Coordinates of C-alpha atoms and ligand atoms in Angstrom, one line a residue:
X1 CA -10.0 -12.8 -15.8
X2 CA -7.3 -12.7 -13.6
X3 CA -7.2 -10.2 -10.6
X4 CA -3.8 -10.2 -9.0
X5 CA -2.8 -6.5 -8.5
X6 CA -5.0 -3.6 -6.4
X7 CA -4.8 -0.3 -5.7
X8 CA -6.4 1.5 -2.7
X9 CA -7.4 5.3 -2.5
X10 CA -8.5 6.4 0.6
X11 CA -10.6 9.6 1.7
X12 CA -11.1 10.8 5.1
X13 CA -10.8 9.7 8.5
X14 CA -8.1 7.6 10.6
X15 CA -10.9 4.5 10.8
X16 CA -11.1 5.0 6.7
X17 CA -7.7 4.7 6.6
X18 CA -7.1 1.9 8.7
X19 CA -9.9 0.2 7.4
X20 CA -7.7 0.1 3.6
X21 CA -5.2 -1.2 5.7
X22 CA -7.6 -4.2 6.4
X23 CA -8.6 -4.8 3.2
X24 CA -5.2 -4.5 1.8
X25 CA -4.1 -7.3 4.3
X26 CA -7.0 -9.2 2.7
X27 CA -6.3 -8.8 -0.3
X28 CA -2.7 -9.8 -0.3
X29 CA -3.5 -12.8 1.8
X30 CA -5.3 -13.9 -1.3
X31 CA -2.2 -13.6 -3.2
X32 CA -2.6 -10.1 -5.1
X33 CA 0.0 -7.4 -4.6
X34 CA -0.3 -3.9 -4.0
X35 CA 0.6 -1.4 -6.8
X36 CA 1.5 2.5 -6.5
X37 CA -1.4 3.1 -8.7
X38 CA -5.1 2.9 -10.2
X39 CA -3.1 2.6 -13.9
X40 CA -1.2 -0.6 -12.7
X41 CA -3.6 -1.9 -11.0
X42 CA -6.3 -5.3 -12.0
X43 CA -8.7 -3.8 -9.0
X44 CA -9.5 -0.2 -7.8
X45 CA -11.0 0.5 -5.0
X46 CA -11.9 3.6 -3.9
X47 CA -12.4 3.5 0.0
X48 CA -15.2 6.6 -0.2
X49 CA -16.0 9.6 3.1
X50 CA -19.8 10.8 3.1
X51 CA -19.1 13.1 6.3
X52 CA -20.0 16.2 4.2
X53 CA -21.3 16.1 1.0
X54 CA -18.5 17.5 -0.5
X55 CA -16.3 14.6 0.1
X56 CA -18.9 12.2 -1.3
X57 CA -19.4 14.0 -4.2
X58 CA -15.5 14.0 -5.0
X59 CA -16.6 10.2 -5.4
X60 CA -18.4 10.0 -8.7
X61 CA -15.5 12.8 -10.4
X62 CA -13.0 10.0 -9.1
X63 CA -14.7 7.3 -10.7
X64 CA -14.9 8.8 -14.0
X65 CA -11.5 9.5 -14.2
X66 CA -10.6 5.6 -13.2
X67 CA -13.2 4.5 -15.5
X68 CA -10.9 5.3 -18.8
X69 CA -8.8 3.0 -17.7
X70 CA -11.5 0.4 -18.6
X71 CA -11.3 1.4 -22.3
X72 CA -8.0 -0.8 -23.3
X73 CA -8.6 -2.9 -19.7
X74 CA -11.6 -4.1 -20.2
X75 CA -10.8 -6.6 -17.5
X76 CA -10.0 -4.2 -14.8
X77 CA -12.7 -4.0 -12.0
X78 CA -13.8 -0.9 -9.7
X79 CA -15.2 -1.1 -6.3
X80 CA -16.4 1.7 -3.7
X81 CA -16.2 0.6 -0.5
X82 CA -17.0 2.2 2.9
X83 CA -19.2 5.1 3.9
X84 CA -20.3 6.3 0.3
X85 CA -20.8 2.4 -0.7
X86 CA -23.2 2.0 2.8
X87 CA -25.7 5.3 2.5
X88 CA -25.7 4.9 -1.3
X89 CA -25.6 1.2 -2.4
X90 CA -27.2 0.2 -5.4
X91 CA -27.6 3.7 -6.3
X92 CA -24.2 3.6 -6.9
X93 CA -24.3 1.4 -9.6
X94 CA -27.0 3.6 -11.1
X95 CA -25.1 6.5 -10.9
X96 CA -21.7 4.9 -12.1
X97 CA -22.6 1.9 -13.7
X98 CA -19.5 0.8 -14.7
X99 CA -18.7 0.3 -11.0
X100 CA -18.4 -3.6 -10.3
X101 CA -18.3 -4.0 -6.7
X102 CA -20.3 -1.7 -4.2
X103 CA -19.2 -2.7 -0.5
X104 CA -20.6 -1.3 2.6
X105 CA -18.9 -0.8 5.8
X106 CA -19.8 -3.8 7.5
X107 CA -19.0 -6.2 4.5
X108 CA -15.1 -5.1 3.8
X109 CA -14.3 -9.1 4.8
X110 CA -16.5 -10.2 2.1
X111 CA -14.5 -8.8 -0.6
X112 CA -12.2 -12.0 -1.3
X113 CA -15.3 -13.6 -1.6
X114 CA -17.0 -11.5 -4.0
X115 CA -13.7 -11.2 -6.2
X116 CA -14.0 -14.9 -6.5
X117 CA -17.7 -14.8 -7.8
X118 CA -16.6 -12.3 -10.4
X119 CA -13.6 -14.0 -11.6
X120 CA -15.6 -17.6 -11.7
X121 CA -19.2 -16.5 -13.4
X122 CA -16.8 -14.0 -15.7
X123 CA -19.6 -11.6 -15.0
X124 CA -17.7 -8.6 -14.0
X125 CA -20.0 -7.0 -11.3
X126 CA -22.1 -5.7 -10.5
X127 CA -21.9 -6.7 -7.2
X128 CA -23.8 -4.9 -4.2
X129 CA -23.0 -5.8 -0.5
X130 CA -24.3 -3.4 2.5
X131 CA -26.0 -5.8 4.9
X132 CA -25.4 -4.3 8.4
X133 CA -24.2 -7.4 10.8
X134 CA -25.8 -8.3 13.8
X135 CA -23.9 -9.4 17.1
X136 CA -21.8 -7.3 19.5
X137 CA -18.2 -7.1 17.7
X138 CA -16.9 -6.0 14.7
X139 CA -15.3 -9.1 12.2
X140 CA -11.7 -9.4 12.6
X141 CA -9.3 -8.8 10.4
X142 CA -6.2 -11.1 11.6
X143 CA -3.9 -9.4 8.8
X144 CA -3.8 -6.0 8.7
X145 CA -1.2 -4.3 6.0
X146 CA -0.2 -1.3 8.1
X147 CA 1.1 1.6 6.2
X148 CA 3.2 3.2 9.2
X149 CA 6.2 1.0 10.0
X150 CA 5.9 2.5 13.5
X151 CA 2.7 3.5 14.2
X152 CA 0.1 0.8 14.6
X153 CA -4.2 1.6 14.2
X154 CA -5.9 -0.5 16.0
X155 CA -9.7 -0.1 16.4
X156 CA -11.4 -1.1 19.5
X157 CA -14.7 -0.2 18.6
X158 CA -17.3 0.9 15.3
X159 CA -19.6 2.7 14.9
X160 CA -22.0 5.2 17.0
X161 CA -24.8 5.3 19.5
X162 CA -24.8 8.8 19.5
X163 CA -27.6 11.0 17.4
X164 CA -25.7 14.4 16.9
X165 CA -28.6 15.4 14.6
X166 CA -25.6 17.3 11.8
X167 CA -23.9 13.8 11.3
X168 CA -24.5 10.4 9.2
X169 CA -21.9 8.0 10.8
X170 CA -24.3 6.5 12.9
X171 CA -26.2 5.7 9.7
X172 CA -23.1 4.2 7.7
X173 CA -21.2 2.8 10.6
X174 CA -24.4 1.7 12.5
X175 CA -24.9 0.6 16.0
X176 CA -21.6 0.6 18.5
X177 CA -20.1 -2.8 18.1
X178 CA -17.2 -3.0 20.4
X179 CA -14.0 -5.7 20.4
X180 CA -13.6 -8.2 22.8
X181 CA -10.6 -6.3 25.1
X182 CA -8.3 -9.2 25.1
X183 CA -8.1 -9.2 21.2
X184 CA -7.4 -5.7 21.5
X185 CA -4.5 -6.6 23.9
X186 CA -3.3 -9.2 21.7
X187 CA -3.5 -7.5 18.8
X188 CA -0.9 -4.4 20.4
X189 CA 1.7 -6.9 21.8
X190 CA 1.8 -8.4 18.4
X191 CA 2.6 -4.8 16.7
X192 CA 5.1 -4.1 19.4
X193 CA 6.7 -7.3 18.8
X194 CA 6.6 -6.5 14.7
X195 CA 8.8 -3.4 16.0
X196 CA 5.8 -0.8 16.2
X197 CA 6.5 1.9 19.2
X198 CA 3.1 4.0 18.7
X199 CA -0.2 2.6 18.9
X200 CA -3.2 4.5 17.7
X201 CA -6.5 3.0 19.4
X202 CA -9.7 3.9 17.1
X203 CA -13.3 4.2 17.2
X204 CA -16.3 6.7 16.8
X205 CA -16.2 7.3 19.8
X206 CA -13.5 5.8 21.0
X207 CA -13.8 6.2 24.9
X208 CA -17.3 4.6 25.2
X209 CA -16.0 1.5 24.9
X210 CA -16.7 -1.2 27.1
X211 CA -15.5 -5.1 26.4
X212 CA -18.8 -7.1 25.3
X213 CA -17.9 -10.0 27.5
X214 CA -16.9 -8.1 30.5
X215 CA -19.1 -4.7 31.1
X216 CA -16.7 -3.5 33.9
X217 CA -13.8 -3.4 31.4
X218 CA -14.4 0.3 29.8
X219 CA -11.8 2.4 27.8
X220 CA -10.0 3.7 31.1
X221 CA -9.4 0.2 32.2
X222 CA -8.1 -1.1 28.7
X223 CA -6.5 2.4 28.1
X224 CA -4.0 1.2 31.5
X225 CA -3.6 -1.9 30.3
X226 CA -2.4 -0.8 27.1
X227 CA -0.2 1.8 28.2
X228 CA 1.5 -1.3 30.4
X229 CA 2.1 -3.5 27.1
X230 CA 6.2 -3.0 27.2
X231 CA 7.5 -1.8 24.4
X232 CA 4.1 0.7 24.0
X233 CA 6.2 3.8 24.0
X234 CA 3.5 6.4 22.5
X235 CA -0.1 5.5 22.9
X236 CA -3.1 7.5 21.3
X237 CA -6.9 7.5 20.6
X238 CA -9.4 9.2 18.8
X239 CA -12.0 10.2 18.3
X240 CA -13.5 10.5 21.6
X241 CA -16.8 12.4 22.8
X242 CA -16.5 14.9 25.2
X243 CA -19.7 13.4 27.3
X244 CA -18.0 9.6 27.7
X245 CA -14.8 10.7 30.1
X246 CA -14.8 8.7 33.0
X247 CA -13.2 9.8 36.1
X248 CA -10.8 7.1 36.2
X249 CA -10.2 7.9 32.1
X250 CA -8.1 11.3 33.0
X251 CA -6.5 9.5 36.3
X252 CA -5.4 6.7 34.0
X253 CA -4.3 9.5 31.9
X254 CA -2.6 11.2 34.2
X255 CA -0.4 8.4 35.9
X256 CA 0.8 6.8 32.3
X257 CA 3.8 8.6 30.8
X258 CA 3.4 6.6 27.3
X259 CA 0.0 8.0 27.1
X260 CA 0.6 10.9 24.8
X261 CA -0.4 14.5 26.2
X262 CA -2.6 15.6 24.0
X263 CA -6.6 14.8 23.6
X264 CA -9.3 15.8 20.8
X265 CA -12.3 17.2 22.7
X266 CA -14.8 17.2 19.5
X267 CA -16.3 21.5 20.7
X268 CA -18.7 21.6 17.4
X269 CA -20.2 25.0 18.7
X270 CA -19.5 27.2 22.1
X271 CA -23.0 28.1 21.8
X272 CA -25.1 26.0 24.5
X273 CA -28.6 27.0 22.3
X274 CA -26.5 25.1 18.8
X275 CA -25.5 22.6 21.1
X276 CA -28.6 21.4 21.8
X277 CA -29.8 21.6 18.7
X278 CA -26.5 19.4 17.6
X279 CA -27.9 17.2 20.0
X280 CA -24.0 16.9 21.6
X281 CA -25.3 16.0 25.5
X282 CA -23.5 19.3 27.1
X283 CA -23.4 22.9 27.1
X284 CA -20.7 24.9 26.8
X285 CA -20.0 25.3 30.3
X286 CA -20.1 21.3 30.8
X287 CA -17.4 21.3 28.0
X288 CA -15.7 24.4 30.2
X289 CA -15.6 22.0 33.0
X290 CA -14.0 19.2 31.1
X291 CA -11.4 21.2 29.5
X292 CA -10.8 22.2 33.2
X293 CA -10.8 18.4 34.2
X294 CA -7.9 18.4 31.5
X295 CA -5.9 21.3 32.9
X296 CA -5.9 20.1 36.3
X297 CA -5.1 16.3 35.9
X298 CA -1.5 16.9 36.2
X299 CA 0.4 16.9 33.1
X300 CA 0.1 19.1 30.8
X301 CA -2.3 18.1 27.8
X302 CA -2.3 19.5 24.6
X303 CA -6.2 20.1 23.3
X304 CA -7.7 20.0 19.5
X305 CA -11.1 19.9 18.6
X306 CA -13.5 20.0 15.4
X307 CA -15.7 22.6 15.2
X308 CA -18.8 23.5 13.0
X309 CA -19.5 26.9 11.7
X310 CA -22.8 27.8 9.6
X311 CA -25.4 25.0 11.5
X312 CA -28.9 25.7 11.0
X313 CA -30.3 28.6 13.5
X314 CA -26.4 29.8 14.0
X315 CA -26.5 33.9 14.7
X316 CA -24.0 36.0 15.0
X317 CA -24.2 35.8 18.8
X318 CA -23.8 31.9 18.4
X319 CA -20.8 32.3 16.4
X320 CA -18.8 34.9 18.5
X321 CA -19.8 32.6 21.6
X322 CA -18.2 29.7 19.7
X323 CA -14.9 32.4 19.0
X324 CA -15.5 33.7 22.8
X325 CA -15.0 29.9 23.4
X326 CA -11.7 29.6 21.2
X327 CA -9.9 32.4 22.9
X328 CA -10.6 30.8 26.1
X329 CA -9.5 27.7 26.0
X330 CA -6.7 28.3 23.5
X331 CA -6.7 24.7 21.4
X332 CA -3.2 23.5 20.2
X333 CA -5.0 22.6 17.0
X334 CA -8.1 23.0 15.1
X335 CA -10.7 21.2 12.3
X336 CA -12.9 23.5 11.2
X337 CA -15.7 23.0 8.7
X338 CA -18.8 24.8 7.0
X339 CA -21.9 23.1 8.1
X340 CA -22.6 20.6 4.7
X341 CA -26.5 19.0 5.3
X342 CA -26.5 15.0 5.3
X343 CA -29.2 12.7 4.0
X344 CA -30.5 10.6 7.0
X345 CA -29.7 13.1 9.6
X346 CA -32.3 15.5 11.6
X347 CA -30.7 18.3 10.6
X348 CA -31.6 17.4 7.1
X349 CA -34.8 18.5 7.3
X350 CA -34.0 21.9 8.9
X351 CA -33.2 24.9 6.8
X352 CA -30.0 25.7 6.0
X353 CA -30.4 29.3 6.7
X354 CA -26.9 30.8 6.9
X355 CA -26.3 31.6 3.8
X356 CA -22.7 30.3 2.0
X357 CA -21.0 34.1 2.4
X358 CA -21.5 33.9 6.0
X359 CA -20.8 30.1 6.6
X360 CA -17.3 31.1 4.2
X361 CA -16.9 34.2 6.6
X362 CA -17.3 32.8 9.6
X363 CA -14.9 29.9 9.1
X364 CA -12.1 32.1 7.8
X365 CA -12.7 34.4 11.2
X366 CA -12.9 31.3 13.1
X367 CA -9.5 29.9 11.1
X368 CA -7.3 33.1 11.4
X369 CA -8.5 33.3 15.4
X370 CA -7.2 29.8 16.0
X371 CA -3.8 30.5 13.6
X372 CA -2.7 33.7 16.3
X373 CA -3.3 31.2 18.6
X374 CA -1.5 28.7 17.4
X375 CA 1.5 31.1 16.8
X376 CA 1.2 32.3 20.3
X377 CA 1.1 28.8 21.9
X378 CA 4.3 27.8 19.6
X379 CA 6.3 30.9 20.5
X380 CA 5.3 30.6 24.1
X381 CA 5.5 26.9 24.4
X382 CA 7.9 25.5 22.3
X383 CA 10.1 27.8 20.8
X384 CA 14.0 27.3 22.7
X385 CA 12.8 24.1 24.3
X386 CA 13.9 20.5 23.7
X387 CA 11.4 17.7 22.8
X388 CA 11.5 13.8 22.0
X389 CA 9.8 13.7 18.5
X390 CA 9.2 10.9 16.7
X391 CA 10.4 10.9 13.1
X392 CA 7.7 10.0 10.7
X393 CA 9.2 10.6 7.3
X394 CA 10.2 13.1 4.7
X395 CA 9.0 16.8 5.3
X396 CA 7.1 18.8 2.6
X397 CA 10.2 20.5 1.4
X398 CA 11.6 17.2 0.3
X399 CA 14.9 18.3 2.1
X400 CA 14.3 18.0 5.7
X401 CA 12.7 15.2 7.9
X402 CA 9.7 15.8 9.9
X403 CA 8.4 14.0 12.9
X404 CA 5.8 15.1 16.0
X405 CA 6.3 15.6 19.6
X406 CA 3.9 12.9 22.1
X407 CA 1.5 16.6 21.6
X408 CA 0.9 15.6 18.2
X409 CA 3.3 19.2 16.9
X410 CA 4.6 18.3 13.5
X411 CA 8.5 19.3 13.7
X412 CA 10.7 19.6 10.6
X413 CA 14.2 19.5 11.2
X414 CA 17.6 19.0 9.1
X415 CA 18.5 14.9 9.4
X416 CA 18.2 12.0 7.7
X417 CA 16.9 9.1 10.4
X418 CA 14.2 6.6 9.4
X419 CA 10.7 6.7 10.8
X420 CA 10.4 5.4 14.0
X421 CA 13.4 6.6 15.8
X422 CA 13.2 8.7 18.5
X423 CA 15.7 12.0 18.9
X424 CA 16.2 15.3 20.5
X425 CA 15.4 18.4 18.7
X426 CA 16.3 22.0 20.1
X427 CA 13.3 24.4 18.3
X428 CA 14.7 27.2 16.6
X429 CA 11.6 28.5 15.0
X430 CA 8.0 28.6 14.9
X431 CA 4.8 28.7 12.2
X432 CA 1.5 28.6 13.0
X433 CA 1.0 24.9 12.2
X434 CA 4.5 23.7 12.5
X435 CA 7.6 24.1 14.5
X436 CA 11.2 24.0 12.8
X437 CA 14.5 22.7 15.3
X438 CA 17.8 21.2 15.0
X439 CA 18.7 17.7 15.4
X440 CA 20.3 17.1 19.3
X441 CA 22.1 14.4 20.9
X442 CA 20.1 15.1 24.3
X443 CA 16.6 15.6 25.4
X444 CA 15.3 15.8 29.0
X445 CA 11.8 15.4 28.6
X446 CA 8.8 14.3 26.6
X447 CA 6.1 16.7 27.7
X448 CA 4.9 18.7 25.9
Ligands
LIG1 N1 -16.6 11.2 16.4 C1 -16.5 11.1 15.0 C2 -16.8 12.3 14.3 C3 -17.0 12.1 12.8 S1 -17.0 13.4 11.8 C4 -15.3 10.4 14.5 O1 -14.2 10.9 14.6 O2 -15.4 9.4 13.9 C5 -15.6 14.3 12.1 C6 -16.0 15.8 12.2 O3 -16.6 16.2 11.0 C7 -17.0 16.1 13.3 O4 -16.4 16.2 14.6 C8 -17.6 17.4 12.8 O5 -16.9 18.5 13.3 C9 -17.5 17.3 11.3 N2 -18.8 17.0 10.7 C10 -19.6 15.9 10.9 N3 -20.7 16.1 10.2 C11 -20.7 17.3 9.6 C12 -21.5 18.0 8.7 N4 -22.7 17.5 8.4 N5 -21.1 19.2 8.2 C13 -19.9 19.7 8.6 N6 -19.1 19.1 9.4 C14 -19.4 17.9 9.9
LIG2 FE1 -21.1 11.6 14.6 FE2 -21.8 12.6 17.0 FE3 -21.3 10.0 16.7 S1 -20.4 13.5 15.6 S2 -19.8 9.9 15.0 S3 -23.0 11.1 15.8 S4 -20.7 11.3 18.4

C-alpha cells in the first residue's frame, strides 16, 4: 500500500477550515500531494461539524457515497477527523465500518503517524485516536497549507471554557488551550513576508485569550501588537463572546486602522429569561450596552451575530423580544439557526418543546426581518459611495470578480484582478446580501 495523494472535505466553521489547512501542510510535508478530489485521491478525509445535528448527520450520507470508491480501490483509506471523530469515536467505526482512521480534534498531528502504522502492518484501519491532551497550548503545526493566497488563519487559541448549555464545542474542543503570544507573532510576520495582507486570528472564543507564559498579555494586548506587524493591512477575528471585551479591547480597536471595522457579537436570543437559560453570562440589556460600547468607540463598526430561534422554553414573547432586539440594533449580517439538541449538552435533557412549524416560522420571520434590514443598511450605507475592497476571487456569476470591503460586504464588480489586490469600487447597486459597483482608479477611504 502506497498512500501518496489526499483529499480534504471540510464542513463548518473557520477553525474546521483552517484546521484542513493544518493537516494538508502535514500531509504534504510527508510527501503526498493534494488532489481536486475524493475519486483521485489514495486518502479521504472528511474533516466532520457536530454543531447541530444536522451537520453531523450529513457525515455518515458522505461516507457512503466515498465508500464506492473502495470497490475497485480497495487500497484507498477513509478517515473522519475533527468534531464528529471527537464526540463519536469508536462509534464511528461501528456505524461506518469501513472507515479506517477516526481522529479527534486534539490528535490531527498524529495522522502522519497513524498513516505510517497502516501502510507498515498492511492492516488498513481501523484506527481510533481522541485522547484529549493535557498542558496549556495547542500542538503546532509549523506548515500550514493555506488555501487563501492573501488571507492568512491563524489560531490563537482552542477550545472553550464556557458552558452555554445549547452547545457541544466545549465537549469536542475541550478545555481553552491558548498559544504562547510570540508564536502567534511569529507566525503573522512569516504570512506577511509569504505576501499575505489579511490576517484572520481564530479561536472559540477568540478574545479570552491570554498568553500562557505571560497572564498580562490578553487579546487586546496581542490584538495591538498584531495590527503593528507592517505589512498587516486587514486584521480580523472571530469568534469572540460578547462577555470577554476588555475595555482596552475596543480602545485597541478604535486606534488601529488595519483593524477591520466590523465585529461578530454572538446575540443567541434578545430574550434575558432564554438567556439565562443559554447560560450566555448577560442579559439583553448587558448586550444593549456593548453594542453601545461599539457605537461609541469612534469608528464606525459593522455588527453580525448568530442567533438561535426554537430553544427549549422559547414563547412567543421570547421570540418577538429577540426580533424587538434585531430592529434595534440593526446587524449588518446575520446567522440564524433552528435550535438542533446536542448530546453532552444541558440542554439535552430539556424538552424540545417548540415544535418544528414554529422553530421553521420563526426563523423565516427572523430571516426576512434581518433581509429589509440588510437592504436598508446597503441603500443607506453604501450605495453611491467608494470603498477599498479586497478582491478575493471569481463571483458566482462566473463573469464578474468579487471582493469585500474591511466591513466584511461581499462586492461584485466587472474586472479581472487577482485575489489579494486592493482597488476602488464606486457602488452602483445594492441586494440584500451583496453590493454590485464599478471598478475605480481612486478611493478615499476604507471605512466602512
Ligand atoms: N463561539 C463559537 C460558537 C460555535 S457554534 C465559535 O464560533 O466557535 C456557532 C453558532 O452555532 C453559535 O453561535 C450558535 O448560534 C449556533 N449553535 C450552536 N449550537 C447550536 C445548537 N445546538 N442548535 C442550533 N444552533 C447552534
Ligand atoms: Fe459554544 Fe458558548 Fe463556547 S456557544 S463555543 S459554549 S461560548
Amino acid at each position: 500500500m502506497n498512500v501518496q495523494s489526499f483529499f480534504i472535505e471540510t464542513f463548518g466553521c473557520q477553525m474546521n477550515l483552517h484546521d484542513s489547512e493544518k493537516i494538508a501542510g502535514l500531509l504534504a510535508q510527508r510527501g503526498m500531494v493534494e488532489v481536486g478530489s475524493a475519486e483521485e485521491a489514495d486518502l479521504f478525509l472528511l474533516n466532520t461539524c457536530s454543531v447541530r445535528e444536522k451537520a453531523a448527520q450529513k457525515v455518515y450520507s458522505r461516507l457512503g457515497e466515498v465508500k464506492k470508491r473502495k470497490g475497485a480501490h480497495p487500497d484507498f483509506l477513509i478517515g473522519v477527523v475533527g468534531c464528529v471523530a471527537q464526540q463519536e469515536g469508536e462509534d464511528v467505526v461501528k456505524k461506518a465500518p469501513f472507515v479506517d482512521l477516526v481522529v479527534g480534534t486534539h490528535m490531527v498531528h498524529a495522522l502522519p503517524d497513524l498513516l505510517d502504522e497502516i501502510q507498515e502492518s498492511h492492516r488498513p484501519g481501523p484506527r481510533v485516536s481522541t485522547r484529549f491532551l493535557p498542558g496549556p497550548s495547542p500542538v503546532e503545526f509549523p506548515e500550514v497549507a493555506r488555501q487563501s493566497s492573501f488571507r492568512a488563519n491563524i489560531t490563537i487559541m482552542e477550545g472553550c471554557n464556557k458552558h452555554c448549555s445549547f452547545c457541544i464545542v466545549p465537549h469536542t474542543r475541550g478545555k481553552e488551550r491558548n498559544r504562547p503570544g510570540h508564536l502567534i507573532l511569529e507566525e503573522i510576520r512569516r504570512s506577511v513576508n509569504q505576501g499575505y495582507v489579511e490576517v484572520l486570528l481564530l479561536g472559540q472564543t477568540v478574545n479570552s485569550y491570554r498568553d500562557p507564559d505571560n497572564p498580562r498579555f490578553r487579546f487586546a494586548e496581542l490584538l495591538e501588537q498584531a495590527a503593528r506587524i507592517p505589512g498587516v493591512q486587514r486584521l480580523r477575528f472571530t469568534s469572540p463572546h460578547p462577555r470577554e471585551f476588555q475595555e482596552n479591547t475596543l480602545a485597541v480597536m478604535a486606534e488601529m486602522n488595519n483593524i477591520c471595522n466590523q465585529v461578530h457579537l454572538p446575540l443567541q436570543s434578545g430574550s434575558t429569561a432564554v438567556l439565562k437559560r443559554m447560560l450566555r453570562q448577560h442579559s439583553r440589556e448587558e448586550y444593549l450596552e456593548l453594542v453601545d460600547r461599539f457605537r461609541n468607540c469612534g469608528r464606525d463598526m459593522a455588527l453580525s451575530t448568530d442567533i438561535i430561534v426554537g430553544f427549549p422554553g422559547e414563547t412567543s414573547q421570547d421570540f418577538e423580544q429577540t426580533l424587538s432586539l434585531v430592529e434595534e440594533v440593526q446587524f449588518e449580517s446575520m446567522f440564524s439557526f433552528k435550535y438542533s439538541p446536542r448530546p453532552f449538552t444541558q440542554a439535552h435533557s430539556w424538552e424540545d418543546d417548540v415544535p418544528e412549524q414554529e422553530k421553521t416560522q420563526r426563523l423565516m420571520a427572523l430571516q426576512s426581518l434581518q433581509r429589509e434590514i440588510q437592504l436598508k443598511i446597503h441603500g443607506e450605507k453604501y450605495l453611491g459611495q467608494n470603498f477599498e475592497v479586497l478582491v478575493e476571487g471569481m463571483a458566482r456569476d462566473k463573469v464578474q470578480r468579487f471582493g469585500r470591503t474591511t466591513s466584511n460586504k461581499i462586492v461584485n464588480y466587472p474586472g479581472n484582478e487577482s485575489p489579494g489586490t486592493f482597488i476602488g469600487v464606486d457602488i452602483t447597486k445594492v441586494g440584500p446580501n451583496s453590493l454590485n459597483g464599478q471598478r475605480v482608479e481612486r478611493f478615499q477611504h476604507s471605512c466602512p
